[in-house]
XYZ file of C-alpha atoms in Angstrom:
529
model
C 97.448 59.059 77.992
C 98.578 61.868 76.259
C 101.745 63.551 76.837
C 99.527 66.852 75.392
C 98.085 67.279 77.956
C 100.807 68.476 80.931
C 98.501 69.504 83.962
C 98.438 66.168 85.688
C 101.796 64.186 84.570
C 104.035 64.292 87.716
C 107.504 63.728 86.784
C 110.078 64.701 84.566
C 109.075 63.892 81.284
C 111.770 64.224 78.096
C 112.517 67.327 76.981
C 114.485 66.679 73.944
C 117.456 65.501 72.649
C 119.630 67.543 73.275
C 118.811 67.182 77.302
C 121.471 65.348 79.580
C 120.310 62.174 79.895
C 116.593 61.010 79.486
C 114.683 62.415 82.497
C 113.401 60.353 85.042
C 113.135 57.407 83.630
C 113.034 55.122 86.832
C 108.729 54.603 86.633
C 109.741 50.519 85.537
C 106.413 49.490 86.501
C 103.703 51.641 84.458
C 100.785 50.761 86.260
C 102.682 52.456 90.310
C 102.477 55.767 91.082
C 106.144 57.409 89.586
C 107.492 58.966 92.650
C 111.088 60.708 92.600
C 113.019 62.907 95.121
C 113.044 66.717 95.153
C 116.563 65.903 95.128
C 116.225 64.160 92.473
C 114.284 66.313 90.895
C 115.192 69.650 91.065
C 118.569 69.202 89.452
C 116.636 67.410 86.130
C 114.327 70.402 86.634
C 116.721 73.459 86.710
C 118.109 71.314 83.427
C 115.498 71.407 81.134
C 114.599 75.078 82.334
C 117.869 76.172 80.345
C 117.834 73.949 77.994
C 114.635 75.509 76.657
C 116.486 78.671 75.840
C 117.511 77.782 72.942
C 113.535 77.188 71.605
C 112.792 80.269 73.338
C 115.902 81.764 71.816
C 115.530 80.545 68.149
C 112.804 81.931 68.208
C 113.149 85.235 68.943
C 115.802 85.938 67.127
C 113.925 84.766 63.661
C 111.306 88.240 64.907
C 113.611 90.446 66.190
C 115.843 90.198 63.078
C 119.168 88.186 64.958
C 119.395 86.766 61.840
C 117.329 85.623 58.340
C 116.538 82.980 55.949
C 119.878 82.254 53.479
C 117.974 82.564 50.554
C 116.709 79.167 48.299
C 115.624 78.241 51.161
C 112.128 76.594 51.540
C 109.678 76.017 53.602
C 109.989 78.904 55.978
C 106.289 80.050 55.531
C 104.755 81.230 59.211
C 108.966 82.130 60.425
C 108.664 84.744 57.685
C 104.955 85.555 57.358
C 103.747 85.999 60.471
C 100.790 84.036 59.718
C 101.278 82.209 62.720
C 99.232 78.912 62.803
C 98.120 77.082 66.196
C 100.442 74.426 65.814
C 103.538 77.426 64.879
C 105.774 76.853 68.026
C 103.496 75.267 70.623
C 106.955 73.795 72.652
C 107.981 75.880 73.996
C 104.020 76.382 75.717
C 103.805 72.618 76.024
C 107.425 71.834 77.124
C 107.540 74.255 80.003
C 104.349 73.486 81.571
C 105.861 69.741 80.516
C 109.033 71.390 83.425
C 106.616 73.580 85.279
C 105.050 70.539 86.760
C 108.607 68.952 87.210
C 109.147 72.310 89.697
C 105.550 72.147 91.279
C 107.061 68.504 92.177
C 109.736 69.911 93.796
C 107.563 72.751 95.696
C 104.877 70.465 96.814
C 107.373 68.058 98.287
C 109.875 70.118 100.436
C 106.992 73.137 101.452
C 107.942 73.322 105.100
C 110.578 70.295 105.981
C 113.684 72.403 107.480
C 116.400 70.000 105.593
C 115.145 70.241 102.239
C 114.213 74.031 102.321
C 116.810 75.278 100.415
C 115.136 72.776 97.382
C 111.775 74.973 97.814
C 113.679 78.148 98.066
C 115.589 77.152 94.533
C 112.432 75.761 92.834
C 110.125 78.475 93.547
C 112.991 80.980 92.395
C 113.050 78.398 88.894
C 108.970 78.672 88.303
C 109.005 82.833 88.696
C 111.768 82.512 85.247
C 109.641 79.362 83.887
C 106.189 81.594 83.751
C 107.448 84.815 83.823
C 109.347 83.393 79.697
C 105.178 81.753 78.882
C 103.959 84.604 80.247
C 105.833 87.619 77.753
C 104.374 84.855 74.945
C 101.063 84.505 75.810
C 100.406 86.643 78.030
C 96.916 85.237 79.650
C 97.785 81.339 81.122
C 95.979 78.448 83.066
C 98.060 78.996 86.330
C 96.436 78.400 89.802
C 93.609 76.308 88.931
C 97.545 74.450 87.432
C 99.742 71.707 87.998
C 97.783 70.002 89.282
C 97.289 66.998 88.699
C 93.315 64.838 88.261
C 92.010 67.133 90.413
C 91.697 69.647 88.139
C 92.477 69.120 83.884
C 90.938 71.424 82.552
C 92.123 74.733 84.800
C 90.982 78.124 83.740
C 93.642 80.701 82.911
C 94.528 83.564 84.802
C 94.987 87.830 84.164
C 99.096 87.750 83.296
C 98.645 90.985 85.187
C 97.734 88.979 87.849
C 99.675 86.123 87.647
C 103.021 88.491 87.214
C 102.435 89.498 90.736
C 102.312 85.754 91.968
C 105.786 85.877 90.164
C 107.504 88.251 92.068
C 106.368 86.232 95.263
C 107.338 83.395 94.246
C 111.335 85.374 94.724
C 110.380 86.456 97.508
C 109.396 84.495 99.565
C 112.090 82.036 97.560
C 114.832 84.722 98.762
C 113.330 85.313 102.832
C 113.880 80.670 102.915
C 116.797 81.145 100.736
C 118.189 83.750 103.657
C 117.116 81.836 106.775
C 119.090 78.889 105.065
C 121.761 81.134 104.564
C 124.238 77.989 103.803
C 123.812 75.277 101.145
C 123.830 71.952 102.138
C 125.200 69.526 100.840
C 122.248 67.495 99.512
C 121.310 71.104 97.867
C 124.987 71.722 96.506
C 124.723 68.073 95.320
C 121.433 68.786 93.220
C 122.509 72.399 92.685
C 123.770 72.471 88.600
C 123.817 76.570 88.935
C 125.880 77.955 91.241
C 127.718 74.815 92.887
C 130.483 76.361 91.905
C 130.794 78.742 94.564
C 130.744 78.666 97.831
C 128.412 77.651 100.497
C 127.311 80.907 101.539
C 128.411 82.808 97.759
C 126.051 80.279 96.739
C 123.290 80.687 98.621
C 123.857 84.400 97.241
C 123.981 84.128 93.847
C 119.981 82.297 94.073
C 118.932 85.649 96.007
C 120.492 87.664 93.166
C 119.104 85.498 90.640
C 116.129 86.023 92.372
C 116.584 89.941 92.422
C 116.894 90.588 89.205
C 113.480 87.937 87.755
C 112.215 90.217 90.257
C 114.057 93.681 88.388
C 112.568 91.943 85.002
C 109.455 91.536 86.777
C 108.732 94.517 87.941
C 110.788 96.858 85.166
C 108.670 95.126 82.467
C 105.175 95.615 83.927
C 105.185 98.947 84.845
C 102.898 100.239 86.593
C 100.122 97.663 85.138
C 100.401 95.747 88.228
C 99.888 96.234 91.788
C 103.298 94.496 92.631
C 102.970 92.817 97.185
C 106.649 94.818 97.052
C 108.170 96.666 94.445
C 111.628 96.483 96.771
C 115.217 94.111 97.297
C 117.461 92.414 98.842
C 120.635 94.122 99.675
C 121.728 90.832 97.912
C 121.508 93.402 94.453
C 121.184 92.080 91.378
C 123.526 89.514 89.469
C 126.706 90.273 88.293
C 128.197 87.712 87.126
C 127.112 84.946 84.391
C 124.491 83.160 85.612
C 125.066 79.266 83.528
C 124.136 75.298 84.013
C 125.949 72.504 84.250
C 124.866 69.383 84.865
C 127.620 67.549 82.792
C 127.512 68.709 79.198
C 129.656 66.619 76.939
C 130.104 65.251 73.471
C 128.226 62.240 73.682
C 124.722 60.896 72.846
C 122.057 62.839 74.407
C 124.187 65.341 76.917
C 125.470 67.397 74.966
C 125.264 72.039 75.282
C 122.068 72.594 73.944
C 122.002 75.088 71.500
C 126.267 73.479 70.354
C 123.508 70.190 69.917
C 120.488 71.877 68.134
C 122.547 74.690 65.392
C 126.319 73.232 65.410
C 127.195 69.539 64.837
C 125.787 65.979 67.274
C 127.629 63.966 69.041
C 129.236 61.673 66.282
C 130.445 65.204 64.678
C 127.797 65.981 62.061
C 127.280 69.251 61.175
C 123.496 69.956 62.327
C 121.779 70.955 59.139
C 119.151 72.732 60.225
C 122.010 76.055 60.859
C 123.297 76.584 57.133
C 120.256 77.580 56.885
C 120.152 80.937 58.092
C 122.178 84.298 57.423
C 122.382 87.347 60.229
C 120.599 90.228 58.665
C 122.016 93.166 57.447
C 120.126 94.907 60.054
C 121.868 93.034 62.787
C 125.186 93.665 61.229
C 125.169 97.763 61.441
C 125.690 96.716 64.668
C 129.539 95.904 64.428
C 130.084 97.042 60.658
C 130.612 100.786 60.987
C 127.267 102.009 60.005
C 125.709 102.202 63.392
C 127.985 100.846 65.863
C 131.481 100.413 65.112
C 132.215 97.007 66.863
C 135.382 94.868 65.828
C 135.883 92.810 69.362
C 133.079 90.867 69.213
C 132.200 90.494 65.697
C 135.102 88.883 65.482
C 134.120 85.933 68.737
C 130.143 86.226 67.239
C 130.446 86.116 64.113
C 132.035 82.931 61.951
C 133.534 85.971 59.376
C 132.859 88.734 61.200
C 136.973 90.443 61.440
C 136.748 93.690 60.451
C 139.114 96.636 61.778
C 138.731 100.115 62.634
C 135.531 101.832 61.629
C 135.732 100.377 57.734
C 133.040 97.999 56.842
C 135.188 94.677 55.165
C 134.882 91.618 54.384
C 131.789 89.553 54.984
C 130.439 91.407 57.771
C 129.831 94.483 55.159
C 127.184 92.497 53.519
C 126.248 89.610 56.139
C 123.129 87.595 55.038
C 124.483 88.579 51.572
C 127.715 87.670 51.080
C 127.726 83.350 51.699
C 130.513 81.014 50.985
C 128.043 79.054 48.687
C 125.241 80.652 46.665
C 121.492 80.629 48.604
C 123.312 79.528 52.177
C 124.973 80.982 55.050
C 128.697 79.349 56.967
C 128.716 75.558 57.944
C 127.423 74.491 59.817
C 126.688 78.275 60.478
C 127.259 81.909 60.375
C 127.642 82.279 63.863
C 130.470 79.039 64.976
C 133.907 80.237 65.075
C 136.060 77.268 63.948
C 136.810 75.532 61.563
C 134.948 71.565 62.236
C 133.961 70.027 65.038
C 137.161 68.992 66.247
C 138.540 72.587 66.127
C 136.518 75.440 67.405
C 137.503 78.603 68.833
C 135.243 77.928 72.621
C 133.749 81.716 72.334
C 131.353 83.862 71.756
C 128.304 82.199 71.054
C 128.781 78.256 70.354
C 131.488 77.480 72.503
C 131.792 73.477 72.318
C 129.074 70.224 73.366
C 131.121 70.591 77.053
C 130.221 74.334 77.467
C 127.477 75.353 79.963
C 123.917 76.664 78.900
C 123.311 80.874 79.763
C 120.395 80.938 81.912
C 120.826 84.342 82.636
C 123.369 87.070 81.622
C 124.649 90.067 83.371
C 124.931 92.292 80.848
C 120.709 91.760 81.060
C 121.398 92.725 84.846
C 122.878 95.076 84.269
C 120.883 97.154 82.049
C 117.854 95.454 83.577
C 119.586 97.646 87.235
C 120.442 100.945 84.298
C 117.025 101.173 83.581
C 116.113 100.377 87.021
C 118.473 103.479 88.170
C 116.495 105.566 85.405
C 113.577 105.633 86.397
C 114.289 105.911 89.784
C 113.468 101.694 91.024
C 117.096 100.567 92.588
C 119.735 102.662 93.612
C 122.813 104.311 91.148
C 124.071 105.205 88.696
C 122.375 104.647 85.394
C 125.790 105.485 83.181
C 127.583 102.805 85.495
C 125.242 100.012 85.350
C 124.868 101.020 81.081
C 129.228 100.963 81.287
C 128.758 97.740 82.977
C 126.707 95.800 80.796
C 128.543 96.100 78.036
C 131.060 94.938 80.450
C 129.537 92.131 81.268
C 128.250 91.579 77.060
C 132.355 91.095 76.626
C 133.448 88.831 79.498
C 130.532 86.375 78.117
C 132.445 86.059 74.412
C 135.088 85.717 75.550
C 134.160 82.858 77.712
C 135.913 79.523 77.364
C 133.679 76.553 77.720
C 135.312 76.286 81.164
C 133.457 79.924 82.012
C 136.744 81.029 82.264
C 138.023 83.863 79.980
C 140.278 82.987 76.254
C 144.063 83.848 77.246
C 144.110 86.767 74.925
C 141.433 88.268 75.459
C 141.145 91.030 77.317
C 136.706 91.436 77.106
C 137.682 95.181 80.132
C 139.949 96.085 77.844
C 137.655 95.985 74.372
C 134.679 97.417 76.088
C 137.128 100.270 77.243
C 138.207 100.431 73.388
C 134.518 99.539 71.586
C 132.869 102.486 73.479
C 136.458 104.925 72.538
C 135.467 104.623 69.574
C 132.345 105.614 69.417
C 132.180 108.699 71.370
C 129.773 110.606 69.318
C 127.962 107.658 69.542
C 125.003 108.024 71.869
C 123.998 105.193 71.555
C 127.532 103.811 73.091
C 127.914 107.075 74.975
C 125.494 107.522 77.957
C 126.371 111.194 78.829
C 125.214 111.648 75.098
C 121.587 110.332 75.671
C 120.020 113.238 76.571
C 117.046 112.734 78.213
C 114.334 110.013 79.182
C 113.865 108.984 76.196
C 117.371 108.639 74.217
C 118.780 107.225 77.649
C 115.987 104.317 77.212
C 117.168 103.404 73.106
C 120.506 103.280 74.587
C 119.964 100.902 76.858
C 117.488 98.701 74.706
C 119.962 98.819 72.238
C 123.104 97.938 74.267
C 121.022 94.957 75.503
C 119.558 94.342 71.478
C 123.554 93.988 70.741
C 123.591 91.890 73.924
C 122.136 89.357 73.399
C 122.520 89.334 70.451
C 121.501 85.009 68.949
C 121.976 84.969 73.412
C 117.907 85.425 74.169
C 116.591 86.749 71.054
C 112.832 85.894 72.826
C 114.056 88.585 75.441
C 115.170 91.207 73.109
C 111.629 90.912 71.026
C 109.774 91.273 74.417
C 111.616 94.559 75.312
C 111.444 95.345 71.293
C 107.684 94.440 71.709
C 107.245 96.681 75.479
C 109.731 100.194 73.913
C 110.333 100.147 70.421
C 114.614 99.443 70.434
C 116.383 98.902 68.765
C 114.714 101.507 66.277
C 113.419 100.856 63.268
C 111.915 101.889 60.299
C 107.828 100.444 60.152
C 106.763 101.514 56.180
C 106.643 99.416 53.313
C 110.145 100.365 51.050
C 112.197 99.907 54.370
C 116.289 98.267 53.023
C 117.513 96.126 55.018
C 120.137 97.677 56.558
C 116.563 99.095 58.427
C 113.769 96.825 59.608
C 113.381 94.121 60.649
C 109.835 93.274 59.245
C 110.460 90.403 57.374
C 110.038 91.834 53.205
C 107.081 89.006 52.728
C 105.095 90.073 56.450
C 101.524 89.366 56.695
C 100.850 91.283 59.788
C 97.864 94.118 59.887
C 99.778 95.217 62.250
C 100.643 98.878 62.246
C 104.817 98.047 62.066
C 104.007 95.193 60.033
C 104.673 92.469 62.577
C 102.807 89.900 64.690
C 101.689 90.267 68.376
C 102.311 87.486 69.793
C 101.563 83.667 69.273
C 98.627 81.615 69.494
C 97.877 79.408 72.627
C 98.805 76.130 71.045
C 96.585 73.272 69.043
C 96.501 71.257 72.476
C 95.103 73.825 74.743
C 92.282 73.259 71.136
C 92.074 69.829 72.427
C 92.079 69.484 75.941
C 90.912 73.004 77.225
C 89.299 74.772 74.329
C 86.724 76.177 76.760
C 89.166 78.361 79.433
C 91.398 79.922 75.905
C 90.571 83.349 75.304
C 90.006 84.461 72.115
C 93.447 86.243 71.288
C 94.800 87.670 67.133
C 98.044 87.438 66.216
C 98.604 91.046 65.704
C 95.869 93.300 66.781
C 96.186 91.274 70.433
C 99.132 92.625 72.470
C 101.201 91.359 75.242
C 99.809 93.022 78.438
C 102.880 95.227 79.156
C 103.318 95.943 75.193
C 103.083 99.722 74.128
């Protein structure tokens, strides 16, 4: 049976070389059905979703202006031309469906079982998270007919708007179950690789907050295009701390943090070769070096050589993407790594270490979503306060080390205040200067763009396509500090950017009669402007 036929898989599969272990390699007899318990499958599924984050992030980061070709590197192809083929980024689709099959397994095996109710609730919330990520790149998908095994190997495609509505309903169902089972059971705490550091009572509250936050993102992104069943949120509120996953990442073969393992060092301390091909763009540099905003605090932990003083651009950050350690190359292992080698690093910023937790949802993203929700009247609260909290949460995450604790000597709240003080005359950092809904939304999304830098590039790309922010120059002749558009773009769209990915080649092999016809430059995701 080919792995591409993801709809008829019933058990977990190995999803990447960076996974914590070979997932559920427990079937010793290929002639017998694979079986596993929800207690075993759920933690592996949560980990698998987290491990997919780097792949989504890296795809988005290449498009939304976080990184670029370092020069002198061939083979980039569609990354810089945007001339996507059905083989480009197909792992996002195939792996997500594999993982969704595992999540559905947990849902099916726990439905109606009181002792496993919390497993059921968590699986529904993770399904909502995984499928929103997929819809946001492909739009219409197999959903209601998918994940049914041999009962339907050629599932129809559902409308993206209908899927969004269903995902919000899944969040509500998960919330209701957690409220009815408010104290996390010992079995669930053992399986929960995301929030199990909380108390038994607080653990379920954090799951409810995650579900609320996913639902908030669904409703905000959909705008008026989806008739959601319920547009209200549970009183538990939204995420106020980062949702991170750590099943036991370590400097061991197959167990490293996936971000570290994909772009920093192998377990044997060898630099990942691909990292040196990428450099930060001059465009993203303008949000740190004083051209658009001055941000020495975050620059110092995000970039290897990014320390600047005051508002005067100095050193390498002044010419990110141009001034490189070696002609035609970035830093080793990459321009974002803070340290000198695999064993001498600062455990801060983006690449915190091989044992660091993998972020699934940043508190900064949560606060910026709430700020936009308050701006539109969807949620209560003061938009400015939530905006300011989003900036603080960004500093807090970047200042955390591999144990998820603030690095000694770092003061994220004070540095966030200093950042806003230094940029007090700039409406992108001082919300009170933003006049009218358009400027206020621009401030919110621009700060989100900075907070998501090389952490959730896909989310930044989604928000750009939805809102048009951060602002760029789209006409030919724009300088590298003004635009995220590649100089060799082949896009025929007005902004010279792509609008979406193409459906993967595997779909044309096994489900061709149902695949919608789309164009990478004109067919938009339903929520796109």
